Short mmCIF file of C-alpha atoms and ligand atoms in Angstrom, two decimals:
data_model
loop_
_atom_site.label_atom_id
_atom_site.label_comp_id
_atom_site.label_asym_id
_atom_site.label_seq_id
_atom_site.Cartn_x
_atom_site.Cartn_y
_atom_site.Cartn_z
CA MET A 1 -9.45 22.41 5.33
CA THR A 2 -6.34 20.27 5.96
CA ASP A 3 -3.42 22.28 7.31
CA PHE A 4 -0.57 20.98 5.03
CA ALA A 5 1.96 23.38 6.56
CA ALA A 6 1.20 21.65 10.05
CA THR A 7 1.42 17.89 8.55
CA ARG A 8 4.83 18.85 7.02
CA GLU A 9 6.11 19.67 10.39
CA LYS A 10 5.31 16.23 11.53
CA PHE A 11 8.01 14.60 9.29
CA HIS A 12 11.75 14.40 9.51
CA MET A 13 13.27 15.01 6.20
CA PRO A 14 17.05 14.86 5.50
CA GLU A 15 18.90 18.17 4.61
CA GLY A 16 18.78 18.81 0.87
CA VAL A 17 16.46 15.81 0.12
CA VAL A 18 13.35 16.03 -2.24
CA TYR A 19 11.65 12.91 -1.45
CA LEU A 20 9.45 11.47 -4.20
CA ASP A 21 9.33 8.02 -2.98
CA GLY A 22 6.90 8.12 -0.22
CA ASN A 23 4.78 5.64 -2.37
CA SER A 24 7.52 3.09 -1.43
CA LEU A 25 8.79 3.94 1.94
CA GLY A 26 7.19 6.78 3.73
CA PRO A 27 9.60 9.14 5.59
CA LEU A 28 9.97 9.13 9.44
CA PRO A 29 7.30 10.95 11.30
CA LYS A 30 8.99 12.83 14.23
CA ASN A 31 6.80 11.25 16.89
CA ALA A 32 7.59 7.83 15.79
CA MET A 33 11.15 8.19 17.35
CA ALA A 34 9.57 9.07 20.71
CA ARG A 35 7.13 6.27 20.38
CA ALA A 36 9.61 3.51 19.57
CA ARG A 37 11.72 4.85 22.58
CA SER A 38 8.71 4.49 24.88
CA VAL A 39 7.59 1.14 23.69
CA ILE A 40 11.07 -0.23 24.29
CA GLU A 41 12.02 1.51 27.46
CA ALA A 42 8.92 2.15 29.19
CA GLU A 43 6.74 -0.62 28.14
CA TRP A 44 9.07 -3.40 27.35
CA GLY A 45 11.83 -2.52 29.68
CA GLU A 46 9.91 -1.57 32.74
CA MET A 47 6.32 -3.18 32.48
CA LEU A 48 7.87 -6.51 31.06
CA ILE A 49 5.07 -8.96 30.12
CA ARG A 50 2.53 -6.92 32.04
CA ALA A 51 2.41 -4.60 29.14
CA TRP A 52 0.39 -7.02 27.07
CA ASN A 53 -2.62 -5.72 29.44
CA GLU A 54 -1.22 -2.46 30.80
CA ALA A 55 0.19 -0.80 27.76
CA GLY A 56 -2.77 -2.31 25.55
CA TRP A 57 -0.53 -4.41 23.27
CA MET A 58 -3.08 -6.98 22.86
CA GLU A 59 -5.87 -4.64 21.50
CA GLN A 60 -3.35 -2.53 19.58
CA PRO A 61 -3.92 -4.26 16.20
CA ARG A 62 -7.63 -3.70 16.36
CA ARG A 63 -6.88 -0.02 17.87
CA VAL A 64 -4.55 0.81 14.95
CA GLY A 65 -6.84 -0.79 12.43
CA ASP A 66 -9.52 1.52 13.36
CA LYS A 67 -7.36 4.43 12.46
CA VAL A 68 -6.53 2.94 8.95
CA ALA A 69 -10.36 2.29 8.63
CA ARG A 70 -11.15 5.89 8.67
CA LEU A 71 -8.63 6.65 5.70
CA ILE A 72 -10.12 3.75 3.63
CA GLY A 73 -13.88 4.29 4.21
CA ALA A 74 -14.47 1.36 6.35
CA ALA A 75 -16.35 1.37 9.65
CA PRO A 76 -14.57 0.97 12.96
CA GLY A 77 -14.20 -2.60 14.02
CA THR A 78 -13.64 -3.79 10.41
CA VAL A 79 -9.85 -3.66 9.97
CA VAL A 80 -6.98 -5.39 11.66
CA ILE A 81 -3.36 -5.00 11.53
CA GLY A 82 -0.74 -7.92 11.18
CA ASP A 83 1.66 -9.88 9.18
CA THR A 84 2.88 -8.62 5.79
CA LEU A 85 0.79 -7.70 2.75
CA SER A 86 1.94 -11.11 1.02
CA VAL A 87 0.28 -12.89 3.97
CA LYS A 88 -2.94 -10.84 3.93
CA VAL A 89 -3.28 -11.59 0.04
CA TYR A 90 -3.31 -15.26 0.89
CA GLN A 91 -5.71 -14.88 3.73
CA ALA A 92 -8.19 -12.88 1.76
CA LEU A 93 -8.03 -15.23 -1.13
CA ALA A 94 -8.33 -18.34 0.65
CA SER A 95 -11.31 -17.04 2.60
CA ALA A 96 -12.92 -15.93 -0.79
CA LEU A 97 -12.44 -19.12 -2.53
CA GLU A 98 -14.09 -21.20 0.19
CA MET A 99 -17.14 -18.84 -0.17
CA ARG A 100 -17.50 -19.64 -3.72
CA PRO A 101 -16.72 -23.56 -3.70
CA ASP A 102 -18.23 -24.22 -7.03
CA ARG A 103 -15.90 -21.74 -8.95
CA ARG A 104 -12.57 -22.23 -9.95
CA VAL A 105 -11.36 -18.89 -11.62
CA VAL A 106 -9.50 -16.05 -9.87
CA VAL A 107 -9.14 -13.02 -12.17
CA SER A 108 -6.21 -10.56 -11.67
CA ASP A 109 -4.35 -8.37 -14.14
CA SER A 110 -0.91 -7.90 -15.37
CA GLY A 111 -0.48 -4.63 -13.68
CA ASN A 112 -0.57 -6.40 -10.18
CA PHE A 113 2.40 -6.55 -8.05
CA PRO A 114 4.02 -9.78 -8.54
CA THR A 115 3.81 -11.06 -5.00
CA ASP A 116 0.11 -10.76 -5.17
CA LEU A 117 0.21 -13.09 -8.05
CA TYR A 118 2.82 -15.35 -6.64
CA MET A 119 0.86 -15.68 -3.42
CA ALA A 120 -2.34 -16.70 -5.49
CA ASP A 121 -0.57 -18.96 -7.51
CA GLY A 122 0.91 -20.79 -4.36
CA LEU A 123 -2.37 -21.06 -2.64
CA LEU A 124 -4.14 -22.24 -5.84
CA ARG A 125 -1.60 -25.17 -6.00
CA SER A 126 -1.93 -26.07 -2.53
CA LEU A 127 -5.64 -26.40 -2.84
CA GLY A 128 -5.03 -28.81 -5.74
CA ARG A 129 -8.71 -28.38 -6.79
CA GLY A 130 -7.90 -27.22 -10.45
CA HIS A 131 -8.24 -23.61 -9.63
CA GLU A 132 -6.98 -21.09 -12.57
CA LEU A 133 -5.39 -17.77 -11.97
CA LYS A 134 -6.42 -15.70 -14.99
CA VAL A 135 -4.12 -12.81 -15.50
CA VAL A 136 -5.34 -10.43 -18.17
CA GLU A 137 -4.54 -6.96 -19.16
CA PRO A 138 -6.01 -4.15 -16.75
CA GLU A 139 -8.36 -3.09 -19.36
CA ALA A 140 -9.69 -6.42 -19.98
CA VAL A 141 -10.56 -7.21 -16.23
CA ALA A 142 -14.37 -6.16 -16.56
CA ASP A 143 -14.90 -8.64 -19.77
CA ALA A 144 -13.05 -11.37 -17.83
CA ILE A 145 -15.64 -11.56 -15.21
CA ASP A 146 -18.30 -14.17 -15.70
CA SER A 147 -20.02 -16.96 -13.74
CA SER A 148 -16.94 -19.06 -13.53
CA VAL A 149 -15.08 -16.60 -11.46
CA ALA A 150 -14.88 -17.00 -7.68
CA ALA A 151 -13.01 -13.78 -7.07
CA ILE A 152 -11.47 -10.83 -8.77
CA MET A 153 -8.11 -9.99 -7.00
CA LEU A 154 -6.92 -6.51 -8.05
CA THR A 155 -4.51 -3.80 -6.85
CA GLN A 156 -6.44 -0.65 -7.24
CA VAL A 157 -3.46 1.49 -8.16
CA ASP A 158 -0.85 -0.06 -10.49
CA TYR A 159 2.59 0.20 -8.72
CA ARG A 160 4.45 0.91 -12.01
CA THR A 161 2.09 3.21 -13.81
CA GLY A 162 -0.16 4.82 -11.36
CA ARG A 163 -3.33 3.71 -13.41
CA MET A 164 -6.24 3.30 -11.09
CA HIS A 165 -9.18 0.89 -11.36
CA ASP A 166 -12.60 1.82 -11.02
CA MET A 167 -13.08 0.00 -7.63
CA ALA A 168 -16.89 0.50 -7.39
CA ALA A 169 -17.65 -0.41 -11.03
CA LEU A 170 -15.52 -3.57 -10.94
CA THR A 171 -16.83 -4.57 -7.44
CA LYS A 172 -20.58 -4.16 -8.86
CA ARG A 173 -19.67 -6.14 -11.93
CA ALA A 174 -18.12 -8.91 -9.74
CA HIS A 175 -21.08 -9.13 -7.60
CA ALA A 176 -23.52 -9.16 -10.58
CA ALA A 177 -21.60 -12.19 -11.98
CA GLY A 178 -21.77 -13.84 -8.39
CA ALA A 179 -18.06 -13.28 -7.64
CA LEU A 180 -16.39 -11.70 -4.74
CA ALA A 181 -13.96 -8.68 -4.93
CA ILE A 182 -10.74 -8.41 -3.12
CA TRP A 183 -8.89 -5.19 -3.48
CA ASP A 184 -5.26 -4.52 -2.70
CA LEU A 185 -4.89 -0.91 -1.51
CA ALA A 186 -1.06 -0.86 -1.28
CA HIS A 187 -0.88 2.19 -3.30
CA SER A 188 -4.27 3.70 -2.31
CA ALA A 189 -4.38 3.85 1.52
CA GLY A 190 -3.33 7.41 2.31
CA ALA A 191 -2.86 8.17 -1.35
CA VAL A 192 -6.58 8.60 -2.54
CA PRO A 193 -10.04 8.69 -1.18
CA ILE A 194 -11.38 5.31 -0.73
CA ASP A 195 -14.94 4.22 -0.10
CA LEU A 196 -14.77 0.34 0.90
CA ALA A 197 -18.17 0.25 2.67
CA GLY A 198 -19.93 2.24 -0.05
CA CYS A 199 -18.57 0.25 -3.07
CA GLU A 200 -19.31 -2.79 -0.87
CA ALA A 201 -15.74 -4.43 -1.55
CA ASP A 202 -15.63 -7.98 0.10
CA PHE A 203 -12.02 -7.94 1.16
CA ALA A 204 -9.26 -5.49 1.18
CA ILE A 205 -5.75 -5.59 2.14
CA GLY A 206 -2.88 -3.01 2.08
CA CYS A 207 0.47 -2.15 3.49
CA THR A 208 1.27 0.66 5.77
CA TYR A 209 4.79 1.57 5.06
CA LYS A 210 4.18 3.47 1.78
CA TYR A 211 1.74 6.31 2.11
CA LEU A 212 0.91 5.48 5.81
CA ASN A 213 4.54 6.03 6.81
CA GLY A 214 4.62 3.31 9.17
CA GLY A 215 8.44 2.50 8.65
CA PRO A 216 10.20 -0.44 7.03
CA GLY A 217 8.70 -3.77 7.70
CA ALA A 218 5.49 -2.16 9.13
CA PRO A 219 2.74 -4.53 9.16
CA ALA A 220 -0.14 -4.75 6.86
CA PHE A 221 -3.90 -4.43 7.22
CA ILE A 222 -6.84 -6.52 6.30
CA TYR A 223 -10.58 -5.44 5.89
CA VAL A 224 -13.51 -7.97 5.50
CA ARG A 225 -17.07 -6.76 4.66
CA PRO A 226 -18.81 -6.69 8.29
CA ASP A 227 -21.79 -8.92 7.05
CA LEU A 228 -19.51 -11.53 5.37
CA VAL A 229 -16.82 -11.64 8.15
CA GLY A 230 -18.81 -14.49 9.96
CA GLN A 231 -18.59 -16.66 6.93
CA ALA A 232 -14.87 -15.97 6.17
CA ARG A 233 -13.09 -19.02 7.52
CA PRO A 234 -9.37 -17.98 8.33
CA ALA A 235 -7.10 -20.14 6.48
CA LEU A 236 -4.31 -19.23 8.58
CA SER A 237 -6.01 -20.32 11.80
CA GLY A 238 -3.56 -18.94 14.41
CA TRP A 239 -4.26 -18.68 18.05
CA LEU A 240 -4.66 -14.95 18.18
CA GLY A 241 -7.49 -15.14 15.54
CA HIS A 242 -9.17 -17.75 18.16
CA ASN A 243 -12.42 -16.53 19.70
CA ALA A 244 -10.83 -16.95 23.21
CA PRO A 245 -7.10 -17.10 22.73
CA PHE A 246 -6.26 -17.41 26.48
CA ALA A 247 -8.90 -20.55 26.92
CA PHE A 248 -6.12 -22.50 25.27
CA ASP A 249 -8.88 -24.80 23.88
CA LEU A 250 -7.60 -27.80 21.62
CA ASP A 251 -10.01 -26.81 18.88
CA TYR A 252 -10.09 -23.96 16.88
CA ARG A 253 -13.05 -21.43 16.83
CA PRO A 254 -12.43 -18.25 15.03
CA ALA A 255 -13.37 -14.93 16.74
CA ALA A 256 -16.80 -13.68 15.51
CA ASP A 257 -15.55 -10.45 14.03
CA ILE A 258 -12.43 -9.19 12.02
CA SER A 259 -10.09 -10.28 14.71
CA ARG A 260 -10.24 -13.85 13.17
CA MET A 261 -7.76 -12.57 10.67
CA ARG A 262 -5.28 -12.20 13.23
CA VAL A 263 -2.67 -14.91 13.03
CA GLY A 264 0.13 -14.81 15.95
CA THR A 265 1.80 -12.36 18.29
CA PRO A 266 1.95 -9.00 16.77
CA PRO A 267 5.08 -7.00 16.06
CA VAL A 268 4.52 -4.72 18.88
CA VAL A 269 7.37 -2.29 18.47
CA GLN A 270 6.44 -1.93 14.57
CA VAL A 271 2.55 -1.37 15.30
CA SER A 272 3.47 1.10 17.91
CA ILE A 273 5.38 3.03 15.53
CA LEU A 274 2.62 2.84 12.99
CA GLU A 275 0.24 3.95 15.59
CA ALA A 276 2.32 7.07 16.08
CA ALA A 277 2.78 7.55 12.38
CA LEU A 278 -1.03 7.61 11.92
CA GLU A 279 -1.39 10.48 14.09
CA ALA A 280 0.01 12.61 11.22
CA TRP A 281 -3.47 11.99 9.62
CA ASP A 282 -5.57 13.35 12.38
CA GLY A 283 -7.61 16.19 10.97
CA VAL A 284 -6.62 15.27 7.39
CA ASP A 285 -9.34 15.18 5.06
CA MET A 286 -8.59 12.64 2.00
CA ALA A 287 -10.30 14.79 -0.50
CA ASP A 288 -7.92 17.60 0.27
CA VAL A 289 -5.05 15.16 -0.05
CA ARG A 290 -6.25 14.21 -3.50
CA ARG A 291 -6.79 17.74 -4.57
CA ARG A 292 -3.16 18.62 -3.58
CA SER A 293 -1.79 15.38 -5.01
CA ILE A 294 -3.47 16.14 -8.50
CA GLU A 295 -2.12 19.77 -8.36
CA LEU A 296 1.49 18.49 -7.67
CA SER A 297 1.27 15.71 -10.12
CA GLU A 298 -0.03 17.76 -12.97
CA LEU A 299 2.69 20.59 -12.16
CA PHE A 300 5.38 17.76 -12.36
CA ILE A 301 3.92 16.25 -15.75
CA ARG A 302 3.61 19.73 -17.42
CA GLU A 303 7.17 20.71 -16.33
CA VAL A 304 8.82 17.52 -17.24
CA GLU A 305 7.15 17.25 -20.46
CA ALA A 306 8.21 20.78 -21.28
CA ARG A 307 11.78 20.33 -20.40
CA CYS A 308 12.82 16.82 -20.81
CA PRO A 309 11.43 15.55 -24.24
CA GLN A 310 13.44 12.50 -23.98
CA LEU A 311 10.94 11.31 -21.29
CA VAL A 312 7.60 9.61 -22.27
CA LEU A 313 4.75 9.85 -19.75
CA GLY A 314 3.85 6.25 -18.51
CA SER A 315 0.94 7.30 -16.44
CA PRO A 316 -2.44 8.03 -17.53
CA ARG A 317 -2.69 11.65 -18.74
CA GLU A 318 -6.01 12.05 -17.17
CA ALA A 319 -5.60 12.89 -13.29
CA GLN A 320 -8.75 10.95 -12.23
CA ALA A 321 -7.43 7.80 -13.88
CA ARG A 322 -4.29 8.06 -11.63
CA GLY A 323 -3.32 7.29 -8.22
CA SER A 324 -0.61 9.63 -6.47
CA GLN A 325 2.28 8.77 -8.47
CA VAL A 326 3.52 9.63 -11.95
CA SER A 327 5.72 7.35 -14.11
CA PHE A 328 7.96 8.40 -16.94
CA ARG A 329 9.64 6.09 -19.24
CA PHE A 330 13.21 6.44 -20.45
CA GLU A 331 15.63 4.05 -21.92
CA HIS A 332 18.26 4.87 -19.46
CA GLY A 333 15.89 5.22 -16.60
CA TYR A 334 17.88 3.46 -13.97
CA ALA A 335 20.98 5.39 -14.37
CA ALA A 336 18.94 8.66 -14.73
CA MET A 337 17.45 7.85 -11.29
CA GLN A 338 20.75 7.01 -9.75
CA ALA A 339 22.08 10.37 -11.00
CA LEU A 340 18.83 12.01 -9.54
CA ILE A 341 19.31 10.30 -6.21
CA ALA A 342 23.02 11.20 -5.99
CA ARG A 343 21.79 14.96 -6.40
CA GLY A 344 19.17 14.39 -3.49
CA VAL A 345 16.09 13.86 -5.60
CA ILE A 346 14.90 10.33 -4.48
CA GLY A 347 12.46 8.66 -6.56
CA ASP A 348 12.87 5.01 -7.81
CA PHE A 349 13.02 2.73 -10.88
CA ARG A 350 10.94 -0.13 -11.98
CA ALA A 351 12.14 -2.46 -14.70
CA PRO A 352 12.44 -2.27 -17.59
CA ASP A 353 12.44 1.60 -18.04
CA THR A 354 10.10 3.23 -15.74
CA MET A 355 11.24 6.34 -13.36
CA ARG A 356 8.61 6.60 -10.70
CA PHE A 357 7.86 9.47 -8.70
CA GLY A 358 5.35 9.71 -5.65
CA PHE A 359 3.46 12.69 -4.69
CA THR A 360 2.56 13.00 -0.97
CA PRO A 361 0.94 16.21 0.01
CA LEU A 362 1.55 15.53 3.62
CA TYR A 363 5.21 16.81 3.38
CA LEU A 364 5.57 18.02 -0.32
CA GLY A 365 4.80 21.24 -2.10
CA GLU A 366 5.34 23.12 -5.29
CA ALA A 367 8.73 24.18 -4.25
CA GLU A 368 10.06 20.49 -3.94
CA VAL A 369 8.24 19.66 -7.18
CA MET A 370 9.85 22.53 -8.98
CA LYS A 371 13.35 21.61 -7.50
CA ALA A 372 13.09 18.10 -8.59
CA VAL A 373 12.22 19.10 -12.13
CA ASP A 374 15.04 21.57 -12.28
CA ILE A 375 17.50 18.72 -11.28
CA LEU A 376 15.91 16.17 -13.54
CA ALA A 377 16.01 18.67 -16.56
CA GLU A 378 19.75 19.09 -15.70
CA VAL A 379 20.47 15.34 -15.54
CA ILE A 380 18.53 14.48 -18.77
CA GLY A 381 19.59 17.47 -20.94
CA GLY A 382 23.27 17.16 -19.89
CA ARG A 383 23.36 13.29 -20.07
CA LEU A 384 24.66 13.53 -16.54
CA TRP A 385 23.43 9.99 -16.06
CA ASP A 386 26.04 8.53 -18.32
CA ARG A 387 28.65 7.54 -15.96
CA PRO A 388 29.65 3.93 -14.89
CA GLU A 389 28.66 4.48 -11.32
CA TYR A 390 25.00 5.35 -12.22
CA HIS A 391 24.76 2.09 -14.46
CA ARG A 392 25.72 -0.36 -11.69
CA LYS A 393 22.53 -2.21 -10.47
CA ALA A 394 21.90 -2.31 -6.77
CA ALA A 395 19.76 -5.20 -5.18
CA VAL A 396 16.96 -2.79 -4.53
CA THR A 397 15.93 -0.46 -7.16
C1 LIG B 401 4.23 -2.96 -1.85
C2 LIG B 401 3.31 -4.18 -2.20
C3 LIG B 401 3.54 -5.24 -1.79
C4 LIG B 401 4.44 -5.69 -0.81
O1 LIG B 401 4.05 -6.86 0.11
P1 LIG B 401 4.83 -7.31 1.25
O2 LIG B 401 4.39 -8.49 1.75
O3 LIG B 401 4.65 -6.23 2.28
O4 LIG B 401 6.17 -7.18 1.09
C5 LIG B 401 2.48 -6.39 -2.16
N1 LIG B 401 1.42 -6.16 -2.95
C6 LIG B 401 1.43 -4.87 -3.55
C7 LIG B 401 0.34 -4.36 -4.52
C8 LIG B 401 2.17 -3.68 -3.24
O5 LIG B 401 2.23 -2.59 -3.82
#
């Protein structure tokens, strides 16, 4: 049984804040501060370049990848950390397309995060071989998979509504049609139990600054099915993905395993912080996290619907069809969210009218959820959002 009172103690939370945005940027794990200090002072400062060996900087992306692997149902040695998620989308899709040279269609859906679609579009244009990015409604994905499809490229949990795809069923469907399945786990890793190996996903990618609390700009992760990794030619053939980077060969030869998805020098300070942040997951069972997340989300939905009739649930009502976030639609959602944030309840807003709230059992309980609902009910019921300063749009929403 996961001890959520203990995990809560591992995070710094500013006084008076109810943080319902850990799905966008996780809070600061207390040990990350000490780790950042030691990597800068004791390792960089004192060891200098020797730290690549002596502090294990070179292996770190694999070592940290193993910690992520446990949380996403992947075997050790199948996940590596690096770059940003946008870059990892490109890598996964480029490798997948080469493995299906006779097929020209990539299927994604309109609930995908735009950067995934942008990166795919950019890659397909660069290839210049007539590939098509077919973006259908989330409910229409299964029917769009046919023998023309090289790969499906989907984000499991919709960033706006929290709607969750059935990863096992769609992967199976893709395989039956001879296509590969690429899953973006940005809103899944650390949010819901995932069984990557069990559902035989071919590629998976995700970021680590959301539910995994790696901090702003924390690098992404990539998984390749172990029996396919030897065939996955890295499109971004950087030297650290080489079989022997320090042989300095003039010819590129990829590493035999997931290390081939490394590109260049890792952001050591950031990976170190992530490594520390992932310690919060030691002893945590994702099934317990899921159970708590559903309890908190259901409580929130029930209370908001009872007390804020102006808000319309934008997430699936059925808990099993959602990830770990809840969205409500409200015409004045942006201003309402600003008014909430001004009162210490931090969620976020996604255009055109979605107020988004993330539920993260590692550091949230019923008391925070009820406090958030109380304040939301005041803001909505009293039209407290209707002030000029709450209508001014900031760059990041
Ligand atoms: C958060 C998110 C991203 C962000 O990509 P970065 O390259 O890390 O900025 C991409 N895709 C999805 C699905 C996301 O949720």
